[in-house]
mmCIF file of C-alpha atoms and ligand atoms in Angstrom:
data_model
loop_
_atom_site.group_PDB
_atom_site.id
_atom_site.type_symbol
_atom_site.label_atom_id
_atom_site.label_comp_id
_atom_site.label_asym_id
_atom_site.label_seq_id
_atom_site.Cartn_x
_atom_site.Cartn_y
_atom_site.Cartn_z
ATOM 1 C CA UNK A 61 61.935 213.450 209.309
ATOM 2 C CA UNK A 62 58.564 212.679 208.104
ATOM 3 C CA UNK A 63 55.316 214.623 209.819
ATOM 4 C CA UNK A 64 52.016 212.710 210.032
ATOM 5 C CA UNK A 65 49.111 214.167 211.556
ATOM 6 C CA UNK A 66 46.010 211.602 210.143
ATOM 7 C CA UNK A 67 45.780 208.831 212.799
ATOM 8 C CA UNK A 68 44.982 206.717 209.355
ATOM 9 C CA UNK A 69 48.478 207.565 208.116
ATOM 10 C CA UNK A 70 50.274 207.272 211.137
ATOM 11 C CA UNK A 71 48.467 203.641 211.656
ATOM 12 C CA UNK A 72 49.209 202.631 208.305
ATOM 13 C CA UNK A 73 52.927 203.937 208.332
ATOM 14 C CA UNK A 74 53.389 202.314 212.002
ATOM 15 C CA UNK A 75 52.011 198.923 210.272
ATOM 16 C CA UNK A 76 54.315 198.993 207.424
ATOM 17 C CA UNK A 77 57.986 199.232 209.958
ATOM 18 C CA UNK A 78 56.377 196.672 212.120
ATOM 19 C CA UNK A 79 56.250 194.531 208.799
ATOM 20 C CA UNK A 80 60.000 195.704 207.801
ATOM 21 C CA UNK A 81 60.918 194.657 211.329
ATOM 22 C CA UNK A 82 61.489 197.652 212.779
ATOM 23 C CA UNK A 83 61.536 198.932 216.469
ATOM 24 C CA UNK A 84 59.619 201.586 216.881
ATOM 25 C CA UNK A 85 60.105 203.588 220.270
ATOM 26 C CA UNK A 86 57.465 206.526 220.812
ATOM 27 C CA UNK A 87 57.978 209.626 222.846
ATOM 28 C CA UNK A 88 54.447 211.333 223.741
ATOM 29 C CA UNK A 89 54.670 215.281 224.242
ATOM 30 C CA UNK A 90 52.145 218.355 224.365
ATOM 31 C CA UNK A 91 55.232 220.117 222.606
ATOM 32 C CA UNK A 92 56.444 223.596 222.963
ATOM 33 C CA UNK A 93 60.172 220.831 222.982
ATOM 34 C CA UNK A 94 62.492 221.757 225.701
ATOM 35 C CA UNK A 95 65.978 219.799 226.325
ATOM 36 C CA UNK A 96 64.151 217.244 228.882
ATOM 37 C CA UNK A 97 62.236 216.192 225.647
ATOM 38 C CA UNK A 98 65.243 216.364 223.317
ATOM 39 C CA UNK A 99 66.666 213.807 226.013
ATOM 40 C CA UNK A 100 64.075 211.210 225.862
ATOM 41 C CA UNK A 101 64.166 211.550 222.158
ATOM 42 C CA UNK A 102 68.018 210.745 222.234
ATOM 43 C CA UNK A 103 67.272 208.090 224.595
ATOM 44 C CA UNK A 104 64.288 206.350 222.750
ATOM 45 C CA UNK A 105 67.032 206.593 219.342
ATOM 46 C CA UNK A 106 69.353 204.553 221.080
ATOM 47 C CA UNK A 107 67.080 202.111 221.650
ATOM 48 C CA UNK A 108 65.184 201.860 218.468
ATOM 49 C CA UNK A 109 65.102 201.684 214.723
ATOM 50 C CA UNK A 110 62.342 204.933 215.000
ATOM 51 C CA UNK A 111 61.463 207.870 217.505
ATOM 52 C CA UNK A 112 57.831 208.483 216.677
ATOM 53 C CA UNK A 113 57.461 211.855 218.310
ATOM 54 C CA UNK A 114 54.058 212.878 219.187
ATOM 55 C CA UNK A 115 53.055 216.292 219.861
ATOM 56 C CA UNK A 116 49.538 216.473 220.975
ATOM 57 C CA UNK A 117 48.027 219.066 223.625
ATOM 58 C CA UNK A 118 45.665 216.929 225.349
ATOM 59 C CA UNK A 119 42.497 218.640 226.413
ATOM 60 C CA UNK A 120 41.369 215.344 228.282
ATOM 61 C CA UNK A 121 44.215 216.016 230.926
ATOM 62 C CA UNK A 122 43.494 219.434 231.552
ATOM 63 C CA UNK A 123 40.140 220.373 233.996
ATOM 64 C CA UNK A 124 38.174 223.318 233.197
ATOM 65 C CA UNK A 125 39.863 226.699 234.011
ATOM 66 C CA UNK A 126 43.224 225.410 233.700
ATOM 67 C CA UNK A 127 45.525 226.324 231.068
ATOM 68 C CA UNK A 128 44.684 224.474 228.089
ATOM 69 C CA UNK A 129 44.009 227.535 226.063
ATOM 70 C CA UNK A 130 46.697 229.458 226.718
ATOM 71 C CA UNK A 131 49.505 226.408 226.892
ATOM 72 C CA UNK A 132 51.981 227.505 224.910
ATOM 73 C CA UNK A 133 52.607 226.132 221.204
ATOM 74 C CA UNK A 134 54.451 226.236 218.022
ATOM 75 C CA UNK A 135 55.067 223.668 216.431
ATOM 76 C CA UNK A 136 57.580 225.326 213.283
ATOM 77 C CA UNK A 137 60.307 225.572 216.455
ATOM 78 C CA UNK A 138 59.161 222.175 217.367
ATOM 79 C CA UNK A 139 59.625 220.384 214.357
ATOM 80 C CA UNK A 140 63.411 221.466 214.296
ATOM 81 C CA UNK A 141 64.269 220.545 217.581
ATOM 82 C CA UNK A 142 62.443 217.120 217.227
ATOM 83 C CA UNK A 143 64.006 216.505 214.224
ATOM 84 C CA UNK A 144 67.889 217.460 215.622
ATOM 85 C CA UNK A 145 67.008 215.094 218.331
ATOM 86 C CA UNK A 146 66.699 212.309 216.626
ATOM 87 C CA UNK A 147 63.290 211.671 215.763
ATOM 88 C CA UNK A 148 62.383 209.732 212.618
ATOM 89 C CA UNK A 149 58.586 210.458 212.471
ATOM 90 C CA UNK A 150 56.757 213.619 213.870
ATOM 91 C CA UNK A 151 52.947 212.710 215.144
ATOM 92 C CA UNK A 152 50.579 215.726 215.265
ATOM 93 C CA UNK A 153 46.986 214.341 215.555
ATOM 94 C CA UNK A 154 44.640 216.999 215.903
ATOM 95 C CA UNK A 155 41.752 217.760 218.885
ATOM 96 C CA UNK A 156 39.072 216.594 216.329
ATOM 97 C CA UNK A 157 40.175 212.952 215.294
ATOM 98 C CA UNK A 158 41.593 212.146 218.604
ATOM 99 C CA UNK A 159 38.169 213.065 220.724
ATOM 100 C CA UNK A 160 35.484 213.408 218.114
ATOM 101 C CA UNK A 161 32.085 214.584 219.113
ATOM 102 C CA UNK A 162 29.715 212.136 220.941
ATOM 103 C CA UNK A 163 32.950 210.616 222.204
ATOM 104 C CA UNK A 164 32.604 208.659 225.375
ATOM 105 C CA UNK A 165 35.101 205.828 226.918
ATOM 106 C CA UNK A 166 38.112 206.657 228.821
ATOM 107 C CA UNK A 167 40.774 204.636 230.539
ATOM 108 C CA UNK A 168 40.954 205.055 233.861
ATOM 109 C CA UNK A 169 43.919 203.467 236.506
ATOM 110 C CA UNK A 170 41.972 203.245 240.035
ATOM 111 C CA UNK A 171 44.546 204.085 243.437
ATOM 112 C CA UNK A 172 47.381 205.163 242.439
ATOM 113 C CA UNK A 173 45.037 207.991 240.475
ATOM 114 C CA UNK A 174 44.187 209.555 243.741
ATOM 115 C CA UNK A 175 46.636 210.573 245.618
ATOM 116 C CA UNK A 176 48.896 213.513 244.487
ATOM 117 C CA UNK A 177 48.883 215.336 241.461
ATOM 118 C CA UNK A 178 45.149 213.096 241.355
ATOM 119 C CA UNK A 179 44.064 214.183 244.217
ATOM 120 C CA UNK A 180 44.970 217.980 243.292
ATOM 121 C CA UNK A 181 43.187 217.178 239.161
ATOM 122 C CA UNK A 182 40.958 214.677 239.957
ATOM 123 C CA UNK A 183 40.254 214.194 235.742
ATOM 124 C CA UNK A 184 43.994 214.545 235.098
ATOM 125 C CA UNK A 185 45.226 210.921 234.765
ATOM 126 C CA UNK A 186 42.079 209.652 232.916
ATOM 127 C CA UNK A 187 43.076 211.680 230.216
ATOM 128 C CA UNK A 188 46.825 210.938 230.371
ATOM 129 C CA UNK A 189 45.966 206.850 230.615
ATOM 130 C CA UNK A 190 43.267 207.506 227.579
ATOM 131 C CA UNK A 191 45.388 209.386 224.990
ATOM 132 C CA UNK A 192 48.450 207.563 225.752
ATOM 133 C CA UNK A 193 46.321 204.061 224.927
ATOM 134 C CA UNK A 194 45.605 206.280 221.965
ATOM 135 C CA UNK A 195 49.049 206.753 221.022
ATOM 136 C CA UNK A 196 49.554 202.893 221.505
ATOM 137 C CA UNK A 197 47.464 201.484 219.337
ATOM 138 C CA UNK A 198 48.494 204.541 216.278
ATOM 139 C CA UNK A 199 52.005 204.036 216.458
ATOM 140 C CA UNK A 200 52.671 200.200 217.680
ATOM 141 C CA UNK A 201 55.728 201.071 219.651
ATOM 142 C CA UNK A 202 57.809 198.303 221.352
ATOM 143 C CA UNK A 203 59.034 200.437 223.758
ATOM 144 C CA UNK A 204 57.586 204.316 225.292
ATOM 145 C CA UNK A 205 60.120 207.078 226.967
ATOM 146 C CA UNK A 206 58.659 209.041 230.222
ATOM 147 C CA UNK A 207 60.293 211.495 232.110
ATOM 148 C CA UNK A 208 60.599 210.868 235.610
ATOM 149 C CA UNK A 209 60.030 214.770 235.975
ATOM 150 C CA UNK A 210 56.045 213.361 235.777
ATOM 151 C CA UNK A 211 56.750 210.272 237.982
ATOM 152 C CA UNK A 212 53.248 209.570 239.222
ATOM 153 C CA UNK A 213 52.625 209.384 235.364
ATOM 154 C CA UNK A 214 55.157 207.308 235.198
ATOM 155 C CA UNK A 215 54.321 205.145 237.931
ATOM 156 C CA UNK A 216 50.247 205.252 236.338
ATOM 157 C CA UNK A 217 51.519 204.331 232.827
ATOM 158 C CA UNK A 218 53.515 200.885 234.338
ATOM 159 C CA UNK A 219 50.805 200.014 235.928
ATOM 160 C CA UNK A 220 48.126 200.191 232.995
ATOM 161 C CA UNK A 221 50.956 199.004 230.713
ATOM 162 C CA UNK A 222 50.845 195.826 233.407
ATOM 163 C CA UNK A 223 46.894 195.694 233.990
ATOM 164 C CA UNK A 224 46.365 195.866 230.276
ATOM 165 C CA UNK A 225 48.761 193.522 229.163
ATOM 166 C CA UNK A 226 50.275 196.004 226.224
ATOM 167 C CA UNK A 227 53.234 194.761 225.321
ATOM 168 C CA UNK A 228 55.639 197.743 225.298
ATOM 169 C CA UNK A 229 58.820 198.558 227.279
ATOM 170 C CA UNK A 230 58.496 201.443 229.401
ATOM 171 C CA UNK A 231 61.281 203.648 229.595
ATOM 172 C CA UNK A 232 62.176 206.338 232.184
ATOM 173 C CA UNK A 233 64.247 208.980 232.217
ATOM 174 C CA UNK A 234 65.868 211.294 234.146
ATOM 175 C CA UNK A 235 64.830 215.170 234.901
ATOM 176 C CA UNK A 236 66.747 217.353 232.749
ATOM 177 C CA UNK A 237 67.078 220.918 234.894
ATOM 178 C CA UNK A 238 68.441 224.172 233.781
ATOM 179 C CA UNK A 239 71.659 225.388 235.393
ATOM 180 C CA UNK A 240 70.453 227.019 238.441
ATOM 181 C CA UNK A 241 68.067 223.704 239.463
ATOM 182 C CA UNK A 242 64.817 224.331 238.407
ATOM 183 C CA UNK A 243 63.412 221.315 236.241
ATOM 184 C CA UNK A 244 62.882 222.112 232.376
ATOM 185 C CA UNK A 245 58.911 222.423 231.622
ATOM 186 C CA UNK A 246 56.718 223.699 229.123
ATOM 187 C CA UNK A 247 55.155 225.537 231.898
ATOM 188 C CA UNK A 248 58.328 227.819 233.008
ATOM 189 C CA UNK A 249 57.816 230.229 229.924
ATOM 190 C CA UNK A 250 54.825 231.371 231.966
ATOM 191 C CA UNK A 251 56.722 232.750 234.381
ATOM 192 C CA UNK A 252 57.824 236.629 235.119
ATOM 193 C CA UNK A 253 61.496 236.932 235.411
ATOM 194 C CA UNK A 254 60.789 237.564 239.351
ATOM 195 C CA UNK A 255 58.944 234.316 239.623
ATOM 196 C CA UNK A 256 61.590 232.476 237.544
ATOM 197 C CA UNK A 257 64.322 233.628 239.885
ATOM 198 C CA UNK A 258 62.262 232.739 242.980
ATOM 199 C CA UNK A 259 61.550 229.242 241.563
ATOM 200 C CA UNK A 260 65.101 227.733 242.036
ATOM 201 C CA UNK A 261 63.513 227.434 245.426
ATOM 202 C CA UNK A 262 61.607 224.155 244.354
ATOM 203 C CA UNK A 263 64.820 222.074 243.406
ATOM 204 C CA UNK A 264 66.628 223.775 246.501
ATOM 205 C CA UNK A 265 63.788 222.110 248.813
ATOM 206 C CA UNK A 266 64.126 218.990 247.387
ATOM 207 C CA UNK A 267 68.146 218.804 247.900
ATOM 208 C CA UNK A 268 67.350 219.866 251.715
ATOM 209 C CA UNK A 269 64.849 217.029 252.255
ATOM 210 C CA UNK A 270 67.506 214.666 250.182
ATOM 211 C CA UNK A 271 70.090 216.210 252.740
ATOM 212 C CA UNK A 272 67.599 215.819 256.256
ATOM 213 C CA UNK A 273 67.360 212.285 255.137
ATOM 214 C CA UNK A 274 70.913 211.269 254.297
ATOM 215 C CA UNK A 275 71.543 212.862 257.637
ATOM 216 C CA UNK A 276 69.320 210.350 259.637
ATOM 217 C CA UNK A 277 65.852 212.327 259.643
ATOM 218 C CA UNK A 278 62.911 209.943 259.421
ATOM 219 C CA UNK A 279 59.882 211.727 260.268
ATOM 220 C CA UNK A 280 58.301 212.581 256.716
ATOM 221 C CA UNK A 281 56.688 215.886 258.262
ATOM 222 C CA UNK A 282 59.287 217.201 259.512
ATOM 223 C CA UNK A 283 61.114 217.042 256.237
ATOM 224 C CA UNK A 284 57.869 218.290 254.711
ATOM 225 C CA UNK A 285 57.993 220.894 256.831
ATOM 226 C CA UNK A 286 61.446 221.680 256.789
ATOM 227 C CA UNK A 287 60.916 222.015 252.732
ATOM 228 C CA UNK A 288 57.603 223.894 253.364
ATOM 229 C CA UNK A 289 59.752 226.553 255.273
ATOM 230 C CA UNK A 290 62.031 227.083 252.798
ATOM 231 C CA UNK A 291 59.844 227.281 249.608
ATOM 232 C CA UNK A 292 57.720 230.065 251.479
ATOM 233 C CA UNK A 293 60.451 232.396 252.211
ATOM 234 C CA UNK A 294 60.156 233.185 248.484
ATOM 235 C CA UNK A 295 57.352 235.725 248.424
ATOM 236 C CA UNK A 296 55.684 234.906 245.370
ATOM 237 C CA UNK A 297 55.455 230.547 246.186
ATOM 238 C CA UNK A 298 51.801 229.089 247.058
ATOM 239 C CA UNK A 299 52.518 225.177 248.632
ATOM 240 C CA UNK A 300 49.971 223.013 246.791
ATOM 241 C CA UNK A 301 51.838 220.087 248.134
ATOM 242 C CA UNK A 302 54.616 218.434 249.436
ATOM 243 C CA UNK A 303 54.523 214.809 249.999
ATOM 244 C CA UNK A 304 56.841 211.969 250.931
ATOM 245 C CA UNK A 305 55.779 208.895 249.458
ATOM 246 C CA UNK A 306 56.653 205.048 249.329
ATOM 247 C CA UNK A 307 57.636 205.430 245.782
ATOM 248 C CA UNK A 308 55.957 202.618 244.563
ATOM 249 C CA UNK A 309 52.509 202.854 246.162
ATOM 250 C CA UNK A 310 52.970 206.424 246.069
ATOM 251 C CA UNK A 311 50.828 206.258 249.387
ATOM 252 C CA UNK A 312 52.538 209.133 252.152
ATOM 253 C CA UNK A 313 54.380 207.566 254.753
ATOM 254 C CA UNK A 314 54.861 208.920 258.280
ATOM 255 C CA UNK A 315 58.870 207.504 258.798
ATOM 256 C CA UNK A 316 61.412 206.961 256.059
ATOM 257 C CA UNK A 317 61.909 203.129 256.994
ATOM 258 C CA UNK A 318 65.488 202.599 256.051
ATOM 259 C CA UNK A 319 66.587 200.120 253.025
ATOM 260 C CA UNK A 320 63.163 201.833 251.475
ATOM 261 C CA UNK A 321 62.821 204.161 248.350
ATOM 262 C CA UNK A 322 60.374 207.531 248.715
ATOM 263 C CA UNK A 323 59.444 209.730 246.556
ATOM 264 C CA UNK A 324 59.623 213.597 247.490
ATOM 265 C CA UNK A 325 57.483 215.317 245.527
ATOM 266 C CA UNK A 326 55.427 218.621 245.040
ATOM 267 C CA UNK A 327 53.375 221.162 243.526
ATOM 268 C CA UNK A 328 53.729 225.083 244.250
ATOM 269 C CA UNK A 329 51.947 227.622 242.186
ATOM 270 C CA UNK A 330 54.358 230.723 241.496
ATOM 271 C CA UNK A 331 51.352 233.391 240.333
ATOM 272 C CA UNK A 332 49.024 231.274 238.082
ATOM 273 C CA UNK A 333 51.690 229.097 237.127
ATOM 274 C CA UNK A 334 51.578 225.446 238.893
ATOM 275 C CA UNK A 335 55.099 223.642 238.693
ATOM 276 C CA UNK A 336 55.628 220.067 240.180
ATOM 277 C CA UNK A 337 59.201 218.435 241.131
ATOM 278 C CA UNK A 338 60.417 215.366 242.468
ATOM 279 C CA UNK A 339 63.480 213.078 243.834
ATOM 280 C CA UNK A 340 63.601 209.761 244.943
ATOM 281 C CA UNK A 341 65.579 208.438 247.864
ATOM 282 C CA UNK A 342 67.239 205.542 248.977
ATOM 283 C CA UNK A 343 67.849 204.965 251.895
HETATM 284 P P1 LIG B 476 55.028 217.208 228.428
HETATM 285 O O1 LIG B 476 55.249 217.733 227.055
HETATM 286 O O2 LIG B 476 55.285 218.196 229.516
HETATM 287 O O3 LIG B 476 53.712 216.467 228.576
HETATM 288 O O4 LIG B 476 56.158 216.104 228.649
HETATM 289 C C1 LIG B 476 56.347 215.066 227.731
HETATM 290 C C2 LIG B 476 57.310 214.064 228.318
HETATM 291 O O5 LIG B 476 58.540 214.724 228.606
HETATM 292 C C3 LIG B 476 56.819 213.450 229.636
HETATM 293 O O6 LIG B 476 57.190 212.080 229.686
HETATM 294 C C4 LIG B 476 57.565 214.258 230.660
HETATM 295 O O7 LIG B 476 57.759 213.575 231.886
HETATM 296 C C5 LIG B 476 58.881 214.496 229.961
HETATM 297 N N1 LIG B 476 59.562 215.668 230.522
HETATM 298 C C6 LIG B 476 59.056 216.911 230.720
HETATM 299 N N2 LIG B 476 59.977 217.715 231.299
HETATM 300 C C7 LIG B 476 61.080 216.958 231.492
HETATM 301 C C8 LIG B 476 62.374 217.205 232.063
HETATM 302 N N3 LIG B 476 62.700 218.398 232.560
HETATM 303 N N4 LIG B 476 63.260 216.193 232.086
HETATM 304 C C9 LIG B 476 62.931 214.973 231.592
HETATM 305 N N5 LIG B 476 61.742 214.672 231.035
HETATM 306 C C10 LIG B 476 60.824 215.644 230.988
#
């Protein structure tokens, strides 16, 4: 596995297996590599000639007074695990070439940006749609690997992907959780081995609302609620959100119409540490 970290070198590199003919897939991380990550790597090598793997904390995406700081980081553990996944080059830009000073123009996907996770980090997506345009024109990929663990990112990317005309297959793929439910993150290293225990809540709430609509339940707020319940009988769980959504306008909707896909998402904070989860339904 090769490691780049000038955007020069990676452009220059990306050029030269464009020229070879190669098909370049690119899987964008903040690192700290968990098994969801190793997955998209394994799925992006089974598509492709390359994994580019980038690993690139984005300050853009994070507001002020949210964890940017402290996010966790460390890149020696990272390199293995990238590298045992499958990926052929490792991508480590740093803070200063990405957003030099006096930098100024941003990407920004209108709509779909507000609701959600944009309503609750109004800056959040701008900097997701930004560096991942970044990432686009460094490594020329033909095709781009999301997890559906972020799905309004995923849903945001598509649509700039389609607005912009880049022409790049994106991927998606599927949560990767631990054993007891709760979705691999970055974030869950934060957690107290109290919280931890308590979070298995999140992924329990979304198999309830899954369950309340298989069984015929189409009023969104009372699944919402019925999820709400449940994720505050843990003690330590603060509701952000909870949201049933058409999952393609991710816009809330008041019935589950049937034949229709929604997305049940949300966003409780366990101490200072803010997880998100989804499913989507079909009904
Ligand atoms: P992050 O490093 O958290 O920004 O995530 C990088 C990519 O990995 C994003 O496309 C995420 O959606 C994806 N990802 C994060 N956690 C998981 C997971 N548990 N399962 C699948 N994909 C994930």
């Amino acid at each position: 596995m090769k490691v780049i970290s000038s955007v020069a070198g990676m452009q220059r590199t990306a050029e030269e297996l464009r020229r070879k003919g190669g098909r370049i897939a690119l899987v964008p991380t903040m690192g700290y590599l968990h098994k969801g990550h190793e997955s998209l790597v394994r799925i992006a090598a089974e598509r492709a000639d390359v994994v580019i793997t980038s690993i690139f904390v984005n300050p853009a995406q994070f507001a002020p007074g949210e964890d940017f700081e402290r996010y966790p980081r460390d890149l020696p553990r990272d390199t293995r695990i990238a590298e045992g996944a499958g990926t052929g080059i490792l991508f480590t830009p740093s803070v200063e070439e990405v957003y030099p000073g006096n930098y100024h123009t941003y990407v920004i996907v209108e709509e779909l940006t507000t609701v959600l996770e944009g309503k609750a980090r109004p800056t959040h997506f701008r900097g997701v749609t930004t560096v991942v345009t970044k990432l686009f024109h460094w490594t020329k990929p033909h095709l781009a690997v999301f997890g559906q663990k972020d799905a309004q990112q995923c849903a945001v990317i598509r649509r700039m992907v389609k607005d912009l005309n880049f022409d790049i297959d994106i991927v998606v793929a599927p949560t990767v959780r631990e054993q007891d439910g709760l979705a691999m993150s970055s974030r869950n290293a934060y957690l107290s081995p109290d919280e931890r225990q308590q979070s298995t809540v999140l992924y329990r709430s979304l198999q309830l609302a899954e369950q309340m609509i298989r069984g015929g339940e189409r009023g969104a707020s009372a699944v919402a609620d019925g999820m709400k319940r449940l994720i505050t009988s843990q003690p330590a769980a603060r509701v952000d959100y909870v949201s049933v959504a058409d999952a393609q306008t991710l816009q809330e909707v008041d019935t589950v119409p049937p034949g229709s896909e929604v997305l049940v998402s949300l966003a409780v904070r366990f101490g200072a540490t803010r997880l998100i989860d989804n499913v989507l339904i079909k009904t």
